JSON list of C-alpha atoms in Angstrom, two decimals:
[
{"chain": "Y", "resi": 1, "resn": "MET", "atom": "CA", "xyz": [216.48, 260.78, 107.10]},
{"chain": "Y", "resi": 2, "resn": "LYS", "atom": "CA", "xyz": [214.80, 261.58, 109.89]},
{"chain": "Y", "resi": 3, "resn": "ARG", "atom": "CA", "xyz": [212.22, 264.69, 107.38]},
{"chain": "Y", "resi": 4, "resn": "LEU", "atom": "CA", "xyz": [211.91, 261.84, 104.45]},
{"chain": "Y", "resi": 5, "resn": "ILE", "atom": "CA", "xyz": [210.20, 259.27, 107.64]},
{"chain": "Y", "resi": 6, "resn": "ALA", "atom": "CA", "xyz": [208.74, 261.50, 109.14]},
{"chain": "Y", "resi": 7, "resn": "ALA", "atom": "CA", "xyz": [206.94, 262.36, 106.01]},
{"chain": "Y", "resi": 8, "resn": "ALA", "atom": "CA", "xyz": [205.85, 258.96, 104.87]},
{"chain": "Y", "resi": 9, "resn": "ILE", "atom": "CA", "xyz": [204.08, 258.03, 108.09]},
{"chain": "Y", "resi": 10, "resn": "LEU", "atom": "CA", "xyz": [202.28, 261.61, 107.71]},
{"chain": "Y", "resi": 11, "resn": "SER", "atom": "CA", "xyz": [200.98, 260.29, 104.09]},
{"chain": "Y", "resi": 12, "resn": "ALA", "atom": "CA", "xyz": [199.89, 256.61, 105.52]},
{"chain": "Y", "resi": 13, "resn": "ILE", "atom": "CA", "xyz": [198.25, 258.61, 108.07]},
{"chain": "Y", "resi": 14, "resn": "VAL", "atom": "CA", "xyz": [196.42, 260.69, 105.99]},
{"chain": "Y", "resi": 15, "resn": "LEU", "atom": "CA", "xyz": [195.63, 258.27, 102.51]},
{"chain": "Y", "resi": 16, "resn": "SER", "atom": "CA", "xyz": [194.30, 255.58, 105.34]},
{"chain": "Y", "resi": 17, "resn": "LEU", "atom": "CA", "xyz": [192.62, 257.97, 106.57]},
{"chain": "Y", "resi": 18, "resn": "ALA", "atom": "CA", "xyz": [190.97, 259.27, 103.45]},
{"chain": "Y", "resi": 19, "resn": "ILE", "atom": "CA", "xyz": [190.02, 256.21, 102.88]},
{"chain": "Y", "resi": 20, "resn": "ILE", "atom": "CA", "xyz": [188.37, 254.74, 105.89]},
{"chain": "Y", "resi": 21, "resn": "SER", "atom": "CA", "xyz": [186.22, 258.41, 105.65]},
{"chain": "Y", "resi": 22, "resn": "SER", "atom": "CA", "xyz": [186.09, 257.04, 101.87]},
{"chain": "Y", "resi": 23, "resn": "PHE", "atom": "CA", "xyz": [183.97, 253.33, 102.68]},
{"chain": "Y", "resi": 24, "resn": "THR", "atom": "CA", "xyz": [181.98, 255.29, 106.89]},
{"chain": "Y", "resi": 25, "resn": "VAL", "atom": "CA", "xyz": [180.13, 257.94, 104.14]},
{"chain": "Y", "resi": 26, "resn": "LYS", "atom": "CA", "xyz": [179.38, 255.21, 101.31]},
{"chain": "Y", "resi": 27, "resn": "TYR", "atom": "CA", "xyz": [178.55, 252.35, 104.46]},
{"chain": "Y", "resi": 28, "resn": "TYR", "atom": "CA", "xyz": [176.79, 254.77, 106.27]},
{"chain": "Y", "resi": 29, "resn": "TYR", "atom": "CA", "xyz": [175.16, 256.17, 102.38]},
{"chain": "Y", "resi": 30, "resn": "ASN", "atom": "CA", "xyz": [173.84, 252.86, 101.28]},
{"chain": "Y", "resi": 31, "resn": "SER", "atom": "CA", "xyz": [172.12, 251.99, 104.93]},
{"chain": "Y", "resi": 32, "resn": "LEU", "atom": "CA", "xyz": [170.07, 255.09, 104.64]},
{"chain": "Y", "resi": 33, "resn": "THR", "atom": "CA", "xyz": [169.05, 255.13, 101.31]},
{"chain": "Y", "resi": 34, "resn": "ASP", "atom": "CA", "xyz": [168.06, 251.72, 101.12]},
{"chain": "Y", "resi": 35, "resn": "THR", "atom": "CA", "xyz": [166.24, 252.48, 104.31]},
{"chain": "Y", "resi": 36, "resn": "ILE", "atom": "CA", "xyz": [164.48, 254.94, 102.71]},
{"chain": "Y", "resi": 37, "resn": "GLU", "atom": "CA", "xyz": [163.84, 253.64, 98.90]},
{"chain": "Y", "resi": 38, "resn": "VAL", "atom": "CA", "xyz": [162.09, 250.92, 101.57]},
{"chain": "Y", "resi": 39, "resn": "ILE", "atom": "CA", "xyz": [159.79, 254.05, 103.23]},
{"chain": "Y", "resi": 40, "resn": "GLU", "atom": "CA", "xyz": [159.01, 255.31, 99.57]},
{"chain": "Y", "resi": 41, "resn": "GLU", "atom": "CA", "xyz": [157.54, 251.43, 98.44]},
{"chain": "Y", "resi": 42, "resn": "LYS", "atom": "CA", "xyz": [155.70, 251.82, 101.81]},
{"chain": "Y", "resi": 43, "resn": "GLU", "atom": "CA", "xyz": [154.57, 254.94, 101.43]},
{"chain": "Y", "resi": 44, "resn": "GLN", "atom": "CA", "xyz": [153.25, 254.51, 97.61]},
{"chain": "Y", "resi": 45, "resn": "LYS", "atom": "CA", "xyz": [151.48, 251.59, 98.80]},
{"chain": "Y", "resi": 46, "resn": "LYS", "atom": "CA", "xyz": [149.97, 253.49, 101.42]},
{"chain": "Y", "resi": 47, "resn": "ILE", "atom": "CA", "xyz": [151.60, 250.65, 104.39]},
{"chain": "Y", "resi": 48, "resn": "SER", "atom": "CA", "xyz": [152.45, 252.25, 106.73]},
{"chain": "Y", "resi": 49, "resn": "THR", "atom": "CA", "xyz": [156.01, 253.27, 107.25]},
{"chain": "Y", "resi": 50, "resn": "ASP", "atom": "CA", "xyz": [157.09, 253.75, 111.27]},
{"chain": "Y", "resi": 51, "resn": "LYS", "atom": "CA", "xyz": [158.70, 251.75, 111.63]},
{"chain": "Y", "resi": 52, "resn": "GLU", "atom": "CA", "xyz": [160.99, 251.69, 108.93]},
{"chain": "Y", "resi": 53, "resn": "LEU", "atom": "CA", "xyz": [160.55, 255.11, 110.13]},
{"chain": "Y", "resi": 54, "resn": "THR", "atom": "CA", "xyz": [162.26, 255.23, 113.46]},
{"chain": "Y", "resi": 55, "resn": "HIS", "atom": "CA", "xyz": [164.91, 252.89, 112.07]},
{"chain": "Y", "resi": 56, "resn": "LEU", "atom": "CA", "xyz": [166.00, 255.36, 109.80]},
{"chain": "Y", "resi": 57, "resn": "LYS", "atom": "CA", "xyz": [165.92, 257.70, 112.48]},
{"chain": "Y", "resi": 58, "resn": "ASN", "atom": "CA", "xyz": [167.92, 255.54, 114.63]},
{"chain": "Y", "resi": 59, "resn": "THR", "atom": "CA", "xyz": [171.19, 254.63, 111.64]},
{"chain": "Y", "resi": 60, "resn": "TRP", "atom": "CA", "xyz": [171.24, 258.77, 110.82]},
{"chain": "Y", "resi": 61, "resn": "GLU", "atom": "CA", "xyz": [171.69, 258.74, 115.12]},
{"chain": "Y", "resi": 62, "resn": "LYS", "atom": "CA", "xyz": [174.70, 256.87, 114.30]},
{"chain": "Y", "resi": 63, "resn": "ALA", "atom": "CA", "xyz": [175.79, 258.01, 111.70]},
{"chain": "Y", "resi": 64, "resn": "GLN", "atom": "CA", "xyz": [176.05, 261.12, 112.63]},
{"chain": "Y", "resi": 65, "resn": "PRO", "atom": "CA", "xyz": [178.40, 261.87, 114.67]},
{"chain": "Y", "resi": 66, "resn": "MET", "atom": "CA", "xyz": [180.54, 259.52, 111.85]},
{"chain": "Y", "resi": 67, "resn": "LEU", "atom": "CA", "xyz": [180.06, 261.42, 109.27]},
{"chain": "Y", "resi": 68, "resn": "MET", "atom": "CA", "xyz": [180.74, 265.04, 111.44]},
{"chain": "Y", "resi": 69, "resn": "PHE", "atom": "CA", "xyz": [184.38, 262.89, 111.49]},
{"chain": "Y", "resi": 70, "resn": "PHE", "atom": "CA", "xyz": [184.87, 262.57, 108.06]},
{"chain": "Y", "resi": 71, "resn": "ALA", "atom": "CA", "xyz": [182.58, 265.01, 105.93]},
{"chain": "Y", "resi": 72, "resn": "ASN", "atom": "CA", "xyz": [182.02, 268.62, 105.76]},
{"chain": "Y", "resi": 73, "resn": "HIS", "atom": "CA", "xyz": [179.39, 269.90, 108.22]},
{"chain": "Y", "resi": 74, "resn": "ASP", "atom": "CA", "xyz": [177.13, 271.57, 106.44]},
{"chain": "Y", "resi": 75, "resn": "SER", "atom": "CA", "xyz": [176.14, 268.77, 104.29]},
{"chain": "Y", "resi": 76, "resn": "VAL", "atom": "CA", "xyz": [175.66, 266.08, 107.00]},
{"chain": "Y", "resi": 77, "resn": "GLU", "atom": "CA", "xyz": [173.97, 269.22, 108.76]},
{"chain": "Y", "resi": 78, "resn": "GLU", "atom": "CA", "xyz": [171.44, 269.67, 106.40]},
{"chain": "Y", "resi": 79, "resn": "ILE", "atom": "CA", "xyz": [171.12, 265.17, 106.03]},
{"chain": "Y", "resi": 80, "resn": "GLY", "atom": "CA", "xyz": [169.71, 266.24, 109.45]},
{"chain": "Y", "resi": 81, "resn": "ILE", "atom": "CA", "xyz": [167.34, 269.20, 108.57]},
{"chain": "Y", "resi": 82, "resn": "SER", "atom": "CA", "xyz": [166.26, 266.69, 105.67]},
{"chain": "Y", "resi": 83, "resn": "LEU", "atom": "CA", "xyz": [164.72, 263.69, 107.51]},
{"chain": "Y", "resi": 84, "resn": "ASN", "atom": "CA", "xyz": [163.80, 266.16, 110.11]},
{"chain": "Y", "resi": 85, "resn": "ARG", "atom": "CA", "xyz": [161.20, 267.37, 107.44]},
{"chain": "Y", "resi": 86, "resn": "LEU", "atom": "CA", "xyz": [160.48, 263.87, 106.54]},
{"chain": "Y", "resi": 87, "resn": "ILE", "atom": "CA", "xyz": [158.91, 262.80, 110.54]},
{"chain": "Y", "resi": 88, "resn": "ALA", "atom": "CA", "xyz": [157.27, 265.63, 110.56]},
{"chain": "Y", "resi": 89, "resn": "LEU", "atom": "CA", "xyz": [155.52, 265.81, 106.76]},
{"chain": "Y", "resi": 90, "resn": "HIS", "atom": "CA", "xyz": [155.39, 261.73, 107.84]},
{"chain": "Y", "resi": 91, "resn": "SER", "atom": "CA", "xyz": [153.52, 263.10, 110.93]},
{"chain": "Y", "resi": 92, "resn": "ALA", "atom": "CA", "xyz": [151.38, 265.68, 109.50]},
{"chain": "Y", "resi": 93, "resn": "LYS", "atom": "CA", "xyz": [150.39, 263.01, 107.57]},
{"chain": "Y", "resi": 94, "resn": "ASP", "atom": "CA", "xyz": [150.64, 264.98, 104.03]},
{"chain": "Y", "resi": 95, "resn": "GLU", "atom": "CA", "xyz": [151.61, 261.95, 100.47]},
{"chain": "Y", "resi": 96, "resn": "GLY", "atom": "CA", "xyz": [153.23, 264.26, 98.37]},
{"chain": "Y", "resi": 97, "resn": "ALA", "atom": "CA", "xyz": [155.43, 266.51, 100.08]},
{"chain": "Y", "resi": 98, "resn": "PHE", "atom": "CA", "xyz": [156.60, 263.38, 102.11]},
{"chain": "Y", "resi": 99, "resn": "LEU", "atom": "CA", "xyz": [157.37, 262.13, 99.07]},
{"chain": "Y", "resi": 100, "resn": "ALA", "atom": "CA", "xyz": [159.45, 264.68, 97.78]},
{"chain": "Y", "resi": 101, "resn": "GLU", "atom": "CA", "xyz": [161.27, 265.45, 100.83]},
{"chain": "Y", "resi": 102, "resn": "THR", "atom": "CA", "xyz": [162.19, 261.70, 100.90]},
{"chain": "Y", "resi": 103, "resn": "ALA", "atom": "CA", "xyz": [163.65, 263.09, 97.18]},
{"chain": "Y", "resi": 104, "resn": "VAL", "atom": "CA", "xyz": [165.76, 266.04, 98.60]},
{"chain": "Y", "resi": 105, "resn": "PHE", "atom": "CA", "xyz": [166.96, 263.80, 101.21]},
{"chain": "Y", "resi": 106, "resn": "LYS", "atom": "CA", "xyz": [167.85, 260.54, 98.90]},
{"chain": "Y", "resi": 107, "resn": "THR", "atom": "CA", "xyz": [169.75, 263.68, 96.59]},
{"chain": "Y", "resi": 108, "resn": "LEU", "atom": "CA", "xyz": [172.01, 265.32, 99.86]},
{"chain": "Y", "resi": 109, "resn": "LEU", "atom": "CA", "xyz": [172.91, 262.25, 100.32]},
{"chain": "Y", "resi": 110, "resn": "GLY", "atom": "CA", "xyz": [174.37, 261.14, 97.07]},
{"chain": "Y", "resi": 111, "resn": "TYR", "atom": "CA", "xyz": [176.66, 264.18, 96.86]},
{"chain": "Y", "resi": 112, "resn": "LEU", "atom": "CA", "xyz": [177.42, 264.28, 100.01]},
{"chain": "Y", "resi": 113, "resn": "LYS", "atom": "CA", "xyz": [178.49, 259.92, 98.85]},
{"chain": "Y", "resi": 114, "resn": "ASP", "atom": "CA", "xyz": [180.30, 261.87, 95.69]},
{"chain": "Y", "resi": 115, "resn": "SER", "atom": "CA", "xyz": [182.10, 264.33, 97.92]},
{"chain": "Y", "resi": 116, "resn": "GLU", "atom": "CA", "xyz": [183.48, 262.12, 100.10]},
{"chain": "Y", "resi": 117, "resn": "SER", "atom": "CA", "xyz": [184.25, 259.65, 97.56]},
{"chain": "Y", "resi": 118, "resn": "LEU", "atom": "CA", "xyz": [188.25, 258.62, 96.96]},
{"chain": "Y", "resi": 119, "resn": "SER", "atom": "CA", "xyz": [187.81, 260.54, 92.98]},
{"chain": "Y", "resi": 120, "resn": "ALA", "atom": "CA", "xyz": [190.62, 262.94, 90.77]},
{"chain": "Y", "resi": 121, "resn": "GLU", "atom": "CA", "xyz": [187.59, 265.74, 91.41]},
{"chain": "Y", "resi": 122, "resn": "SER", "atom": "CA", "xyz": [187.63, 265.08, 95.14]},
{"chain": "Y", "resi": 123, "resn": "VAL", "atom": "CA", "xyz": [191.27, 264.91, 95.48]},
{"chain": "Y", "resi": 124, "resn": "PHE", "atom": "CA", "xyz": [191.92, 267.43, 93.06]}
]
């Protein structure tokens, strides 16, 4: 009976962590994609995006430790590299490459969200 109770407690802990992981990844996905979409719109209208890029970088710096805990490290590192490329391309004033990198950034975020969501595909 003690083993059954221990197994139930362990199962509850694992399930709780999976749910928390899913909600955490979705929260940061929504926050980061909302900001990058605002940046894309402003960039296409030739409006300064410095403030939004700073906000994106700050949000990422808060998100990265949590995502490293819950998600695949390689995916999180790829997103960080993509963000650094975004900042470098913005500084270089390369609008075409910048917009292309925003698409890569959103794709990487989408992949992370899909891989960490609670679904039959991700569980099995």
